[in-house]
mmCIF file with all atom_site columns, C-alpha atoms in Angstrom:
data_model
loop_
_atom_site.group_PDB
_atom_site.id
_atom_site.type_symbol
_atom_site.label_atom_id
_atom_site.label_alt_id
_atom_site.label_comp_id
_atom_site.label_asym_id
_atom_site.label_entity_id
_atom_site.label_seq_id
_atom_site.pdbx_PDB_ins_code
_atom_site.Cartn_x
_atom_site.Cartn_y
_atom_site.Cartn_z
_atom_site.occupancy
_atom_site.B_iso_or_equiv
_atom_site.pdbx_formal_charge
_atom_site.auth_seq_id
_atom_site.auth_comp_id
_atom_site.auth_asym_id
_atom_site.auth_atom_id
_atom_site.pdbx_PDB_model_num
ATOM 1   C CA . UNK A 1 1   ? 0.000   0.000  0.000  1.00 59.00 ? 146 UNK A CA 1
ATOM 2   C CA . UNK A 1 2   ? 2.894   2.360  0.736  1.00 64.00 ? 147 UNK A CA 1
ATOM 3   C CA . UNK A 1 3   ? 4.153   1.971  -2.814 1.00 67.00 ? 148 UNK A CA 1
ATOM 4   C CA . UNK A 1 4   ? 0.685   2.652  -4.244 1.00 62.00 ? 149 UNK A CA 1
ATOM 5   C CA . UNK A 1 5   ? 0.372   5.806  -2.130 1.00 60.00 ? 150 UNK A CA 1
ATOM 6   C CA . UNK A 1 6   ? 3.853   6.882  -3.228 1.00 62.00 ? 151 UNK A CA 1
ATOM 7   C CA . UNK A 1 7   ? 2.899   6.468  -6.896 1.00 67.00 ? 152 UNK A CA 1
ATOM 8   C CA . UNK A 1 8   ? -0.427  8.209  -6.250 1.00 56.00 ? 153 UNK A CA 1
ATOM 9   C CA . UNK A 1 9   ? 1.392   11.155 -4.673 1.00 64.00 ? 154 UNK A CA 1
ATOM 10  C CA . UNK A 1 10  ? -0.146  10.851 -1.222 1.00 63.00 ? 155 UNK A CA 1
ATOM 11  C CA . UNK A 1 11  ? -2.578  8.933  0.912  1.00 63.00 ? 156 UNK A CA 1
ATOM 12  C CA . UNK A 1 12  ? -5.767  7.701  -0.683 1.00 58.00 ? 157 UNK A CA 1
ATOM 13  C CA . UNK A 1 13  ? -8.946  9.428  0.445  1.00 63.00 ? 158 UNK A CA 1
ATOM 14  C CA . UNK A 1 14  ? -11.125 7.266  2.666  1.00 66.00 ? 159 UNK A CA 1
ATOM 15  C CA . UNK A 1 15  ? -14.260 5.884  1.062  1.00 74.00 ? 160 UNK A CA 1
ATOM 16  C CA . UNK A 1 16  ? -17.492 7.544  2.127  1.00 83.00 ? 161 UNK A CA 1
ATOM 17  C CA . UNK A 1 17  ? -19.766 5.262  4.190  1.00 89.00 ? 162 UNK A CA 1
ATOM 18  C CA . UNK A 1 18  ? -22.705 3.771  2.305  1.00 92.00 ? 163 UNK A CA 1
ATOM 19  C CA . UNK A 1 19  ? -26.284 4.624  3.217  1.00 93.00 ? 164 UNK A CA 1
ATOM 20  C CA . UNK A 1 20  ? -26.671 1.175  4.799  1.00 95.00 ? 165 UNK A CA 1
ATOM 21  C CA . UNK A 1 21  ? -23.578 1.723  6.963  1.00 94.00 ? 166 UNK A CA 1
ATOM 22  C CA . UNK A 1 22  ? -24.823 5.165  8.002  1.00 95.00 ? 167 UNK A CA 1
ATOM 23  C CA . UNK A 1 23  ? -28.278 3.805  8.931  1.00 95.00 ? 168 UNK A CA 1
ATOM 24  C CA . UNK A 1 24  ? -26.811 0.923  10.906 1.00 96.00 ? 169 UNK A CA 1
ATOM 25  C CA . UNK A 1 25  ? -24.464 3.185  12.885 1.00 95.00 ? 170 UNK A CA 1
ATOM 26  C CA . UNK A 1 26  ? -27.215 5.720  13.675 1.00 95.00 ? 171 UNK A CA 1
ATOM 27  C CA . UNK A 1 27  ? -29.539 2.916  14.797 1.00 95.00 ? 172 UNK A CA 1
ATOM 28  C CA . UNK A 1 28  ? -26.801 1.560  17.066 1.00 95.00 ? 173 UNK A CA 1
ATOM 29  C CA . UNK A 1 29  ? -26.193 5.033  18.524 1.00 92.00 ? 174 UNK A CA 1
ATOM 30  C CA . UNK A 1 30  ? -29.824 5.071  19.678 1.00 93.00 ? 175 UNK A CA 1
ATOM 31  C CA . UNK A 1 31  ? -29.778 1.400  20.796 1.00 94.00 ? 176 UNK A CA 1
ATOM 32  C CA . UNK A 1 32  ? -32.170 0.330  18.041 1.00 95.00 ? 177 UNK A CA 1
ATOM 33  C CA . UNK A 1 33  ? -31.933 -2.759 15.888 1.00 95.00 ? 178 UNK A CA 1
ATOM 34  C CA . UNK A 1 34  ? -33.484 -1.259 12.746 1.00 95.00 ? 179 UNK A CA 1
ATOM 35  C CA . UNK A 1 35  ? -35.095 1.825  11.238 1.00 94.00 ? 180 UNK A CA 1
ATOM 36  C CA . UNK A 1 36  ? -38.605 0.822  12.349 1.00 95.00 ? 181 UNK A CA 1
ATOM 37  C CA . UNK A 1 37  ? -37.470 0.714  15.984 1.00 96.00 ? 182 UNK A CA 1
ATOM 38  C CA . UNK A 1 38  ? -35.531 3.951  15.489 1.00 95.00 ? 183 UNK A CA 1
ATOM 39  C CA . UNK A 1 39  ? -38.656 5.802  14.310 1.00 93.00 ? 184 UNK A CA 1
ATOM 40  C CA . UNK A 1 40  ? -40.381 4.871  17.596 1.00 95.00 ? 185 UNK A CA 1
ATOM 41  C CA . UNK A 1 41  ? -37.418 5.791  19.812 1.00 93.00 ? 186 UNK A CA 1
ATOM 42  C CA . UNK A 1 42  ? -38.145 8.853  22.003 1.00 93.00 ? 187 UNK A CA 1
ATOM 43  C CA . UNK A 1 43  ? -34.533 10.044 22.064 1.00 90.00 ? 188 UNK A CA 1
ATOM 44  C CA . UNK A 1 44  ? -34.384 9.869  18.272 1.00 91.00 ? 189 UNK A CA 1
ATOM 45  C CA . UNK A 1 45  ? -37.642 11.798 17.944 1.00 91.00 ? 190 UNK A CA 1
ATOM 46  C CA . UNK A 1 46  ? -36.179 14.497 20.186 1.00 89.00 ? 191 UNK A CA 1
ATOM 47  C CA . UNK A 1 47  ? -32.929 14.536 18.177 1.00 86.00 ? 192 UNK A CA 1
ATOM 48  C CA . UNK A 1 48  ? -34.746 15.242 14.912 1.00 91.00 ? 193 UNK A CA 1
ATOM 49  C CA . UNK A 1 49  ? -37.474 17.498 16.350 1.00 90.00 ? 194 UNK A CA 1
ATOM 50  C CA . UNK A 1 50  ? -38.039 20.607 14.271 1.00 91.00 ? 195 UNK A CA 1
ATOM 51  C CA . UNK A 1 51  ? -36.145 19.274 11.274 1.00 90.00 ? 196 UNK A CA 1
ATOM 52  C CA . UNK A 1 52  ? -37.669 17.971 8.080  1.00 92.00 ? 197 UNK A CA 1
ATOM 53  C CA . UNK A 1 53  ? -35.649 14.938 6.983  1.00 92.00 ? 198 UNK A CA 1
ATOM 54  C CA . UNK A 1 54  ? -36.309 12.760 3.953  1.00 94.00 ? 199 UNK A CA 1
ATOM 55  C CA . UNK A 1 55  ? -34.871 9.443  5.139  1.00 94.00 ? 200 UNK A CA 1
ATOM 56  C CA . UNK A 1 56  ? -35.037 7.949  1.643  1.00 94.00 ? 201 UNK A CA 1
ATOM 57  C CA . UNK A 1 57  ? -31.985 10.026 0.706  1.00 94.00 ? 202 UNK A CA 1
ATOM 58  C CA . UNK A 1 58  ? -28.455 9.728  2.067  1.00 94.00 ? 203 UNK A CA 1
ATOM 59  C CA . UNK A 1 59  ? -27.903 13.310 3.287  1.00 93.00 ? 204 UNK A CA 1
ATOM 60  C CA . UNK A 1 60  ? -30.090 13.116 6.447  1.00 94.00 ? 205 UNK A CA 1
ATOM 61  C CA . UNK A 1 61  ? -28.305 9.917  7.452  1.00 95.00 ? 206 UNK A CA 1
ATOM 62  C CA . UNK A 1 62  ? -24.960 11.626 6.880  1.00 91.00 ? 207 UNK A CA 1
ATOM 63  C CA . UNK A 1 63  ? -26.042 14.545 9.096  1.00 90.00 ? 208 UNK A CA 1
ATOM 64  C CA . UNK A 1 64  ? -27.222 12.257 11.910 1.00 92.00 ? 209 UNK A CA 1
ATOM 65  C CA . UNK A 1 65  ? -24.077 10.140 11.612 1.00 92.00 ? 210 UNK A CA 1
ATOM 66  C CA . UNK A 1 66  ? -21.931 13.254 12.084 1.00 88.00 ? 211 UNK A CA 1
ATOM 67  C CA . UNK A 1 67  ? -24.000 14.374 15.078 1.00 86.00 ? 212 UNK A CA 1
ATOM 68  C CA . UNK A 1 68  ? -24.472 11.093 16.931 1.00 87.00 ? 213 UNK A CA 1
ATOM 69  C CA . UNK A 1 69  ? -21.764 8.699  15.807 1.00 89.00 ? 214 UNK A CA 1
ATOM 70  C CA . UNK A 1 70  ? -18.576 10.444 14.634 1.00 87.00 ? 215 UNK A CA 1
ATOM 71  C CA . UNK A 1 71  ? -16.987 12.402 11.836 1.00 85.00 ? 216 UNK A CA 1
ATOM 72  C CA . UNK A 1 72  ? -16.748 10.118 8.779  1.00 87.00 ? 217 UNK A CA 1
ATOM 73  C CA . UNK A 1 73  ? -13.213 9.034  7.880  1.00 84.00 ? 218 UNK A CA 1
ATOM 74  C CA . UNK A 1 74  ? -13.436 10.749 4.498  1.00 81.00 ? 219 UNK A CA 1
ATOM 75  C CA . UNK A 1 75  ? -14.159 14.104 6.219  1.00 81.00 ? 220 UNK A CA 1
ATOM 76  C CA . UNK A 1 76  ? -11.257 14.014 8.686  1.00 82.00 ? 221 UNK A CA 1
ATOM 77  C CA . UNK A 1 77  ? -8.114  16.082 8.268  1.00 83.00 ? 222 UNK A CA 1
ATOM 78  C CA . UNK A 1 78  ? -9.761  18.382 5.766  1.00 83.00 ? 223 UNK A CA 1
ATOM 79  C CA . UNK A 1 79  ? -8.214  21.655 4.699  1.00 87.00 ? 224 UNK A CA 1
ATOM 80  C CA . UNK A 1 80  ? -10.190 24.801 3.973  1.00 89.00 ? 225 UNK A CA 1
ATOM 81  C CA . UNK A 1 81  ? -11.356 28.175 5.253  1.00 90.00 ? 226 UNK A CA 1
ATOM 82  C CA . UNK A 1 82  ? -13.962 26.672 7.600  1.00 93.00 ? 227 UNK A CA 1
ATOM 83  C CA . UNK A 1 83  ? -11.661 23.908 8.858  1.00 93.00 ? 228 UNK A CA 1
ATOM 84  C CA . UNK A 1 84  ? -10.011 23.989 12.274 1.00 94.00 ? 229 UNK A CA 1
ATOM 85  C CA . UNK A 1 85  ? -7.761  21.136 13.405 1.00 90.00 ? 230 UNK A CA 1
ATOM 86  C CA . UNK A 1 86  ? -8.974  18.991 10.502 1.00 89.00 ? 231 UNK A CA 1
ATOM 87  C CA . UNK A 1 87  ? -12.683 19.459 11.294 1.00 89.00 ? 232 UNK A CA 1
ATOM 88  C CA . UNK A 1 88  ? -14.994 21.520 9.090  1.00 92.00 ? 233 UNK A CA 1
ATOM 89  C CA . UNK A 1 89  ? -16.847 23.439 11.800 1.00 93.00 ? 234 UNK A CA 1
ATOM 90  C CA . UNK A 1 90  ? -19.741 24.272 9.475  1.00 92.00 ? 235 UNK A CA 1
ATOM 91  C CA . UNK A 1 91  ? -20.481 20.550 8.967  1.00 89.00 ? 236 UNK A CA 1
ATOM 92  C CA . UNK A 1 92  ? -19.351 18.952 12.237 1.00 88.00 ? 237 UNK A CA 1
ATOM 93  C CA . UNK A 1 93  ? -19.995 20.072 15.807 1.00 89.00 ? 238 UNK A CA 1
ATOM 94  C CA . UNK A 1 94  ? -16.965 18.674 17.641 1.00 89.00 ? 239 UNK A CA 1
ATOM 95  C CA . UNK A 1 95  ? -15.957 21.342 20.192 1.00 92.00 ? 240 UNK A CA 1
ATOM 96  C CA . UNK A 1 96  ? -13.448 19.287 22.201 1.00 91.00 ? 241 UNK A CA 1
ATOM 97  C CA . UNK A 1 97  ? -11.546 18.363 19.060 1.00 90.00 ? 242 UNK A CA 1
ATOM 98  C CA . UNK A 1 98  ? -11.690 21.859 17.556 1.00 94.00 ? 243 UNK A CA 1
ATOM 99  C CA . UNK A 1 99  ? -10.517 23.473 20.809 1.00 95.00 ? 244 UNK A CA 1
ATOM 100 C CA . UNK A 1 100 ? -7.915  20.683 21.298 1.00 94.00 ? 245 UNK A CA 1
ATOM 101 C CA . UNK A 1 101 ? -9.000  20.098 24.896 1.00 94.00 ? 246 UNK A CA 1
ATOM 102 C CA . UNK A 1 102 ? -9.545  16.997 27.013 1.00 92.00 ? 247 UNK A CA 1
ATOM 103 C CA . UNK A 1 103 ? -13.147 16.762 28.207 1.00 89.00 ? 248 UNK A CA 1
ATOM 104 C CA . UNK A 1 104 ? -12.068 15.188 31.499 1.00 91.00 ? 249 UNK A CA 1
ATOM 105 C CA . UNK A 1 105 ? -9.471  17.754 32.543 1.00 93.00 ? 250 UNK A CA 1
ATOM 106 C CA . UNK A 1 106 ? -10.354 21.053 30.830 1.00 93.00 ? 251 UNK A CA 1
ATOM 107 C CA . UNK A 1 107 ? -11.451 23.950 33.019 1.00 94.00 ? 252 UNK A CA 1
ATOM 108 C CA . UNK A 1 108 ? -13.565 26.971 32.111 1.00 95.00 ? 253 UNK A CA 1
ATOM 109 C CA . UNK A 1 109 ? -10.339 28.997 31.841 1.00 96.00 ? 254 UNK A CA 1
ATOM 110 C CA . UNK A 1 110 ? -8.911  26.422 29.406 1.00 96.00 ? 255 UNK A CA 1
ATOM 111 C CA . UNK A 1 111 ? -12.055 26.641 27.278 1.00 96.00 ? 256 UNK A CA 1
ATOM 112 C CA . UNK A 1 112 ? -12.021 30.445 27.232 1.00 97.00 ? 257 UNK A CA 1
ATOM 113 C CA . UNK A 1 113 ? -8.292  30.498 26.480 1.00 97.00 ? 258 UNK A CA 1
ATOM 114 C CA . UNK A 1 114 ? -8.668  28.109 23.553 1.00 97.00 ? 259 UNK A CA 1
ATOM 115 C CA . UNK A 1 115 ? -11.599 30.154 22.256 1.00 97.00 ? 260 UNK A CA 1
ATOM 116 C CA . UNK A 1 116 ? -9.580  33.392 22.467 1.00 97.00 ? 261 UNK A CA 1
ATOM 117 C CA . UNK A 1 117 ? -6.736  31.844 20.464 1.00 96.00 ? 262 UNK A CA 1
ATOM 118 C CA . UNK A 1 118 ? -9.120  30.691 17.730 1.00 96.00 ? 263 UNK A CA 1
ATOM 119 C CA . UNK A 1 119 ? -11.021 33.994 17.809 1.00 95.00 ? 264 UNK A CA 1
ATOM 120 C CA . UNK A 1 120 ? -7.832  35.915 16.986 1.00 94.00 ? 265 UNK A CA 1
ATOM 121 C CA . UNK A 1 121 ? -7.720  34.149 13.640 1.00 93.00 ? 266 UNK A CA 1
ATOM 122 C CA . UNK A 1 122 ? -11.405 33.589 12.859 1.00 94.00 ? 267 UNK A CA 1
ATOM 123 C CA . UNK A 1 123 ? -13.070 36.795 14.109 1.00 95.00 ? 268 UNK A CA 1
ATOM 124 C CA . UNK A 1 124 ? -14.732 38.747 11.268 1.00 94.00 ? 269 UNK A CA 1
ATOM 125 C CA . UNK A 1 125 ? -12.803 41.894 12.269 1.00 94.00 ? 270 UNK A CA 1
ATOM 126 C CA . UNK A 1 126 ? -9.575  39.941 11.706 1.00 92.00 ? 271 UNK A CA 1
ATOM 127 C CA . UNK A 1 127 ? -10.691 38.791 8.254  1.00 92.00 ? 272 UNK A CA 1
ATOM 128 C CA . UNK A 1 128 ? -12.313 35.551 9.389  1.00 92.00 ? 273 UNK A CA 1
ATOM 129 C CA . UNK A 1 129 ? -15.597 34.042 8.259  1.00 94.00 ? 274 UNK A CA 1
ATOM 130 C CA . UNK A 1 130 ? -18.559 35.220 10.362 1.00 96.00 ? 275 UNK A CA 1
ATOM 131 C CA . UNK A 1 131 ? -20.225 31.785 10.185 1.00 96.00 ? 276 UNK A CA 1
ATOM 132 C CA . UNK A 1 132 ? -17.098 30.033 11.479 1.00 96.00 ? 277 UNK A CA 1
ATOM 133 C CA . UNK A 1 133 ? -16.791 32.518 14.341 1.00 97.00 ? 278 UNK A CA 1
ATOM 134 C CA . UNK A 1 134 ? -20.455 32.019 15.269 1.00 96.00 ? 279 UNK A CA 1
ATOM 135 C CA . UNK A 1 135 ? -19.915 28.238 15.356 1.00 95.00 ? 280 UNK A CA 1
ATOM 136 C CA . UNK A 1 136 ? -16.895 28.738 17.603 1.00 96.00 ? 281 UNK A CA 1
ATOM 137 C CA . UNK A 1 137 ? -19.041 30.829 19.952 1.00 96.00 ? 282 UNK A CA 1
ATOM 138 C CA . UNK A 1 138 ? -21.682 28.073 20.042 1.00 94.00 ? 283 UNK A CA 1
ATOM 139 C CA . UNK A 1 139 ? -18.997 25.503 20.769 1.00 94.00 ? 284 UNK A CA 1
ATOM 140 C CA . UNK A 1 140 ? -17.535 27.593 23.582 1.00 96.00 ? 285 UNK A CA 1
ATOM 141 C CA . UNK A 1 141 ? -20.964 28.198 25.095 1.00 94.00 ? 286 UNK A CA 1
ATOM 142 C CA . UNK A 1 142 ? -21.896 24.512 24.922 1.00 91.00 ? 287 UNK A CA 1
ATOM 143 C CA . UNK A 1 143 ? -18.655 23.513 26.658 1.00 92.00 ? 288 UNK A CA 1
ATOM 144 C CA . UNK A 1 144 ? -19.075 26.147 29.361 1.00 93.00 ? 289 UNK A CA 1
ATOM 145 C CA . UNK A 1 145 ? -22.603 24.907 30.072 1.00 87.00 ? 290 UNK A CA 1
ATOM 146 C CA . UNK A 1 146 ? -21.123 21.558 31.089 1.00 74.00 ? 291 UNK A CA 1
ATOM 147 C CA . UNK A 1 147 ? -18.693 23.115 33.585 1.00 70.00 ? 292 UNK A CA 1
#
């Protein structure tokens, strides 16, 4: 594989999970054996409340997979204007990873310090994207609520 990646000019991009894999992982995240059981699950109903999903297409499953399971392999270590520490903050809400903090040991001061460092680069007054900065604020606020 190393030789193939050398010839290719870098690592191969991970394959995107299939719709079946996404469904199965989301069902497992809610302790359900299948989609029929998932539709009846109270926690799942709360998780999708207020959103209009068409579960016949792949995109809603992709969204729920990102929220409740993990960031798909093919979306890790991305590069771009809305990407911080390999995570596209406009697609994935992963505050601990974005702020590079340990959930078990981080204090409120650690959270605020990490936010300030990111704000220096991503604040709209410093030439950053307003949407990215707003996501960072949401992430900070959600982490501080748990402290």
